[in-house]
Amino acid sequence: MRHSWEIVTRVQSEGDAHPQEDGCGFAGPDAWIIDGATTLLEPLGLPAATDPQWLTQALTTALARVGTGEMSGSLSARDRLAAALRRIDAVAQPLVGGERLRFPSAAVSLAHLDDDGVQIASLADCRVLVQDPEGGVTVVLAEQADGRVDEALDGQLPDPEERLRLLRRDRELRNTDGNLWVARREPEAAQHADLVRLPRPALVALVSDGAWRAVDLGLVGSAEEFLRRVSTPVEALELLTELRREQARIGEVADDATVLVLRPAALD
């Protein structure tokens, strides 16, 4: 059987601090969301507005190539992500050589339809909301990107310089054993992706952490309510507008916010 997705909603809002570094898309049986990590180490000057934006755009292209490839149907979700990261490594080589530590990184979630349902492979903190035919919602999240720094601080309110130092050190340790794995240029990162298998969904929403702030700030009370609020383009735009207004009211620097809602297309 040939599996594919149908679009329901796609909305994006650029944050306050930098150009858009989120991305999302779908091709063939695959759908994905990418949240580029804001640069903390010395930039490489990749050909885009920012290094994370370059990675988001290049990874979107790489994932689309995998989703429409002739052999794509035989690959698992992790293998598909690995194939896309191999492509990133190849196109990065002539631009920055073998540089890895300062190479941009991103959170990514990939949802892959197959005969058994849907596989979701996730690195870091994008969320995937999966609604079953009975209306129940499962939230898939691998790991908060800065969660280890927050744990190290243990609820303290450190000097901003100290927090920045810890965040930079956390970036330097990413994609090494015992630390956070993210989408960068190492294909082996895909084998560290959190993998969840669920029955065939009725609806799937891929959500960046910037959009999930609507839940964190109490604008919606649950994952079920969030999914309902983003299930039409108008309602999704209204929710992101409400979020930006609330962030302005409380003085919060808004992050990029992205929501992609899809349903499985009828089987061929």
Short mmCIF file of C-alpha atoms in Angstrom, two decimals:
data_model
loop_
_atom_site.label_atom_id
_atom_site.label_comp_id
_atom_site.label_asym_id
_atom_site.label_seq_id
_atom_site.Cartn_x
_atom_site.Cartn_y
_atom_site.Cartn_z
CA MET A 1 0.00 0.00 0.00
CA ARG A 2 1.13 3.53 -0.72
CA HIS A 3 0.80 5.90 2.21
CA SER A 4 0.68 9.69 2.13
CA TRP A 5 -0.60 12.71 4.04
CA GLU A 6 -3.24 15.38 3.43
CA ILE A 7 -2.80 18.92 4.73
CA VAL A 8 -5.20 20.25 7.35
CA THR A 9 -3.38 23.27 8.77
CA ARG A 10 0.04 24.86 8.47
CA VAL A 11 0.79 28.08 10.37
CA GLN A 12 4.05 29.73 11.36
CA SER A 13 4.95 32.83 13.35
CA GLU A 14 8.46 34.31 13.36
CA GLY A 15 9.89 35.04 16.79
CA ASP A 16 11.29 38.27 18.17
CA ALA A 17 15.00 37.49 18.38
CA HIS A 18 16.03 36.22 14.94
CA PRO A 19 14.78 35.26 11.45
CA GLN A 20 12.58 32.17 11.11
CA GLU A 21 14.51 29.02 12.06
CA ASP A 22 11.57 26.57 12.19
CA GLY A 23 10.53 24.42 9.27
CA CYS A 24 7.99 21.73 8.45
CA GLY A 25 6.74 19.71 5.52
CA PHE A 26 5.49 16.40 4.20
CA ALA A 27 6.27 14.18 1.22
CA GLY A 28 5.06 10.67 0.47
CA PRO A 29 4.56 8.78 3.75
CA ASP A 30 6.67 11.23 5.77
CA ALA A 31 5.92 14.43 7.68
CA TRP A 32 8.37 16.44 9.76
CA ILE A 33 8.94 19.48 11.90
CA ILE A 34 12.32 21.13 12.53
CA ASP A 35 13.20 23.68 15.20
CA GLY A 36 16.65 25.14 14.61
CA ALA A 37 18.63 25.77 17.81
CA THR A 38 19.53 29.44 18.26
CA THR A 39 23.25 30.01 17.72
CA LEU A 40 25.28 30.08 20.96
CA LEU A 41 28.72 29.17 19.62
CA GLU A 42 30.69 31.11 17.00
CA PRO A 43 28.68 31.09 13.73
CA LEU A 44 30.06 29.46 10.60
CA GLY A 45 28.45 31.89 8.15
CA LEU A 46 26.47 29.34 6.15
CA PRO A 47 24.56 30.75 3.14
CA ALA A 48 21.30 31.77 4.85
CA ALA A 49 20.11 34.49 7.20
CA THR A 50 21.44 32.40 10.13
CA ASP A 51 23.24 29.07 10.43
CA PRO A 52 20.19 27.37 12.03
CA GLN A 53 18.01 28.65 9.18
CA TRP A 54 20.39 27.06 6.68
CA LEU A 55 20.15 23.72 8.48
CA THR A 56 16.36 23.89 8.66
CA GLN A 57 16.08 24.59 4.93
CA ALA A 58 18.66 21.97 3.95
CA LEU A 59 17.13 19.32 6.21
CA THR A 60 13.66 20.02 4.81
CA THR A 61 15.01 19.40 1.31
CA ALA A 62 16.82 16.25 2.42
CA LEU A 63 13.74 14.82 4.14
CA ALA A 64 11.60 15.56 1.08
CA ARG A 65 14.08 13.65 -1.09
CA VAL A 66 13.86 10.67 1.26
CA GLY A 67 10.06 10.80 1.36
CA THR A 68 9.75 10.71 -2.41
CA GLY A 69 12.63 8.31 -3.10
CA GLU A 70 12.01 5.02 -4.89
CA MET A 71 13.35 2.97 -1.96
CA SER A 72 11.76 5.10 0.74
CA GLY A 73 8.98 2.64 1.52
CA SER A 74 11.44 0.06 2.86
CA LEU A 75 13.12 2.37 5.40
CA SER A 76 12.19 2.75 9.06
CA ALA A 77 11.63 6.20 10.56
CA ARG A 78 15.12 6.20 12.09
CA ASP A 79 16.69 5.05 8.82
CA ARG A 80 14.88 7.79 6.93
CA LEU A 81 16.19 10.40 9.35
CA ALA A 82 19.69 8.94 9.04
CA ALA A 83 19.50 9.17 5.24
CA ALA A 84 18.55 12.85 5.46
CA LEU A 85 21.42 13.55 7.88
CA ARG A 86 23.87 11.83 5.54
CA ARG A 87 22.71 14.28 2.88
CA ILE A 88 23.34 17.19 5.27
CA ASP A 89 26.85 15.91 5.96
CA ALA A 90 27.54 15.69 2.23
CA VAL A 91 26.34 19.20 1.35
CA ALA A 92 28.10 20.67 4.42
CA GLN A 93 31.52 19.28 3.50
CA PRO A 94 32.37 21.79 0.73
CA LEU A 95 31.04 24.66 2.86
CA VAL A 96 32.68 24.05 6.24
CA GLY A 97 34.86 20.98 5.84
CA GLY A 98 34.65 18.59 8.77
CA GLU A 99 33.50 21.14 11.38
CA ARG A 100 30.97 19.56 13.72
CA LEU A 101 31.12 21.30 17.09
CA ARG A 102 30.04 24.72 15.74
CA PHE A 103 27.74 23.23 13.09
CA PRO A 104 24.09 24.26 13.62
CA SER A 105 21.72 21.81 15.24
CA ALA A 106 17.97 21.33 15.49
CA ALA A 107 15.20 19.47 17.20
CA VAL A 108 13.33 17.30 14.70
CA SER A 109 10.38 14.93 14.69
CA LEU A 110 9.57 12.67 11.74
CA ALA A 111 6.20 10.90 11.41
CA HIS A 112 6.22 7.97 8.97
CA LEU A 113 3.07 6.15 7.85
CA ASP A 114 3.34 2.44 7.16
CA ASP A 115 1.09 -0.63 7.00
CA ASP A 116 1.11 -0.94 10.81
CA GLY A 117 0.21 2.68 11.59
CA VAL A 118 2.65 5.51 12.25
CA GLN A 119 6.25 5.59 13.47
CA ILE A 120 7.52 8.77 15.11
CA ALA A 121 11.26 9.37 15.46
CA SER A 122 12.21 12.41 17.56
CA LEU A 123 15.37 14.20 18.58
CA ALA A 124 14.95 16.86 21.32
CA ASP A 125 11.84 18.89 21.95
CA CYS A 126 9.39 19.15 19.08
CA ARG A 127 6.06 17.55 20.00
CA VAL A 128 3.84 15.29 17.93
CA LEU A 129 0.17 15.04 18.92
CA VAL A 130 -1.47 11.89 17.58
CA GLN A 131 -5.25 11.61 17.66
CA ASP A 132 -6.69 8.11 17.34
CA PRO A 133 -10.01 7.40 15.57
CA GLU A 134 -11.83 7.44 18.95
CA GLY A 135 -10.57 10.95 19.72
CA GLY A 136 -7.85 10.13 22.25
CA VAL A 137 -4.63 12.14 21.97
CA THR A 138 -1.09 10.88 22.60
CA VAL A 139 1.71 13.44 23.03
CA VAL A 140 5.14 12.33 21.81
CA LEU A 141 8.17 14.24 23.16
CA ALA A 142 11.75 12.99 23.26
CA GLU A 143 13.55 15.40 25.62
CA GLN A 144 13.55 19.10 26.44
CA ALA A 145 16.52 20.66 24.64
CA ASP A 146 17.76 22.62 27.66
CA GLY A 147 16.37 20.23 30.25
CA ARG A 148 19.79 19.06 31.45
CA VAL A 149 20.88 22.63 32.10
CA ASP A 150 17.67 23.28 34.04
CA GLU A 151 18.27 20.13 36.09
CA ALA A 152 21.83 21.23 36.84
CA LEU A 153 20.55 24.57 38.08
CA ASP A 154 17.92 22.76 40.19
CA GLY A 155 15.46 25.65 40.32
CA GLN A 156 18.09 28.29 41.10
CA LEU A 157 18.03 31.71 39.47
CA PRO A 158 21.65 31.98 38.31
CA ASP A 159 23.48 34.96 36.95
CA PRO A 160 22.62 35.20 33.21
CA GLU A 161 26.30 34.81 32.35
CA GLU A 162 26.45 31.54 34.29
CA ARG A 163 23.36 30.18 32.55
CA LEU A 164 24.83 31.14 29.16
CA ARG A 165 28.08 29.37 30.08
CA LEU A 166 26.13 26.21 30.96
CA LEU A 167 24.10 26.39 27.76
CA ARG A 168 27.23 26.75 25.64
CA ARG A 169 28.85 23.81 27.39
CA ASP A 170 25.70 21.77 26.81
CA ARG A 171 25.91 22.58 23.09
CA GLU A 172 29.53 21.46 22.97
CA LEU A 173 28.59 18.10 24.48
CA ARG A 174 25.67 17.35 22.17
CA ASN A 175 25.77 14.23 20.01
CA THR A 176 28.18 12.50 22.38
CA ASP A 177 27.47 9.47 24.55
CA GLY A 178 25.44 10.30 27.64
CA ASN A 179 24.36 13.71 26.36
CA LEU A 180 21.54 15.13 24.23
CA TRP A 181 21.38 13.94 20.63
CA VAL A 182 20.05 16.37 18.04
CA ALA A 183 19.85 16.74 14.27
CA ARG A 184 23.20 18.15 13.18
CA ARG A 185 25.32 16.39 10.55
CA GLU A 186 26.00 13.03 12.22
CA PRO A 187 23.85 10.27 10.65
CA GLU A 188 24.32 8.15 13.79
CA ALA A 189 22.18 10.64 15.72
CA ALA A 190 19.13 9.02 14.11
CA GLN A 191 19.77 5.78 16.01
CA HIS A 192 19.48 7.76 19.25
CA ALA A 193 16.09 9.20 18.25
CA ASP A 194 13.18 8.38 20.51
CA LEU A 195 10.95 5.98 18.53
CA VAL A 196 7.22 5.56 19.15
CA ARG A 197 4.88 3.31 17.17
CA LEU A 198 1.13 3.94 17.22
CA PRO A 199 -1.90 2.65 15.28
CA ARG A 200 -3.03 4.51 12.18
CA PRO A 201 -4.03 8.01 13.34
CA ALA A 202 -7.02 10.13 12.49
CA LEU A 203 -5.04 13.36 12.85
CA VAL A 204 -1.44 14.33 13.61
CA ALA A 205 -0.11 17.72 14.72
CA LEU A 206 3.61 18.48 14.65
CA VAL A 207 4.38 21.36 17.01
CA SER A 208 7.52 23.38 17.75
CA ASP A 209 8.25 24.35 21.34
CA GLY A 210 7.54 27.99 20.49
CA ALA A 211 3.95 27.11 19.59
CA TRP A 212 3.60 24.85 22.65
CA ARG A 213 4.09 27.96 24.80
CA ALA A 214 0.32 28.39 24.37
CA VAL A 215 -0.04 25.39 26.69
CA ASP A 216 2.79 26.42 29.03
CA LEU A 217 1.21 29.86 29.51
CA GLY A 218 -2.27 28.44 30.10
CA LEU A 219 -3.93 29.75 26.94
CA VAL A 220 -5.16 26.20 26.38
CA GLY A 221 -5.59 23.66 29.13
CA SER A 222 -4.62 20.36 27.52
CA ALA A 223 -3.18 18.65 24.48
CA GLU A 224 -6.72 17.80 23.37
CA GLU A 225 -7.75 21.45 23.52
CA PHE A 226 -4.58 22.51 21.71
CA LEU A 227 -5.28 20.07 18.88
CA ARG A 228 -8.85 21.29 18.61
CA ARG A 229 -7.66 24.92 18.48
CA VAL A 230 -5.23 24.25 15.61
CA SER A 231 -7.43 21.95 13.53
CA THR A 232 -8.49 24.75 11.18
CA PRO A 233 -6.21 27.45 9.71
CA VAL A 234 -8.28 30.32 11.09
CA GLU A 235 -8.37 28.93 14.63
CA ALA A 236 -4.66 28.14 14.52
CA LEU A 237 -3.83 31.67 13.42
CA GLU A 238 -6.05 33.04 16.17
CA LEU A 239 -4.26 30.92 18.79
CA LEU A 240 -0.79 32.01 17.68
CA THR A 241 -1.94 35.63 17.65
CA GLU A 242 -3.32 35.21 21.16
CA LEU A 243 0.01 33.69 22.19
CA ARG A 244 2.02 36.60 20.80
CA ARG A 245 -0.22 39.10 22.57
CA GLU A 246 0.21 37.28 25.88
CA GLN A 247 3.98 37.11 25.43
CA ALA A 248 4.10 40.84 24.71
CA ARG A 249 1.98 41.49 27.81
CA ILE A 250 4.31 39.58 30.12
CA GLY A 251 7.51 40.75 28.44
CA GLU A 252 8.54 37.35 27.09
CA VAL A 253 10.74 37.17 24.00
CA ALA A 254 8.67 35.10 21.57
CA ASP A 255 10.25 32.10 19.88
CA ASP A 256 9.40 30.94 16.36
CA ALA A 257 6.12 29.03 16.49
CA THR A 258 5.12 26.35 13.98
CA VAL A 259 2.16 23.98 13.76
CA LEU A 260 1.58 21.43 10.98
CA VAL A 261 -1.63 19.38 11.14
CA LEU A 262 -2.16 16.46 8.77
CA ARG A 263 -4.42 13.47 8.26
CA PRO A 264 -3.53 10.23 6.48
CA ALA A 265 -4.76 10.23 2.89
CA ALA A 266 -7.01 7.45 1.65
CA LEU A 267 -4.96 4.36 0.79
CA ASP A 268 -4.20 3.69 -2.86
#
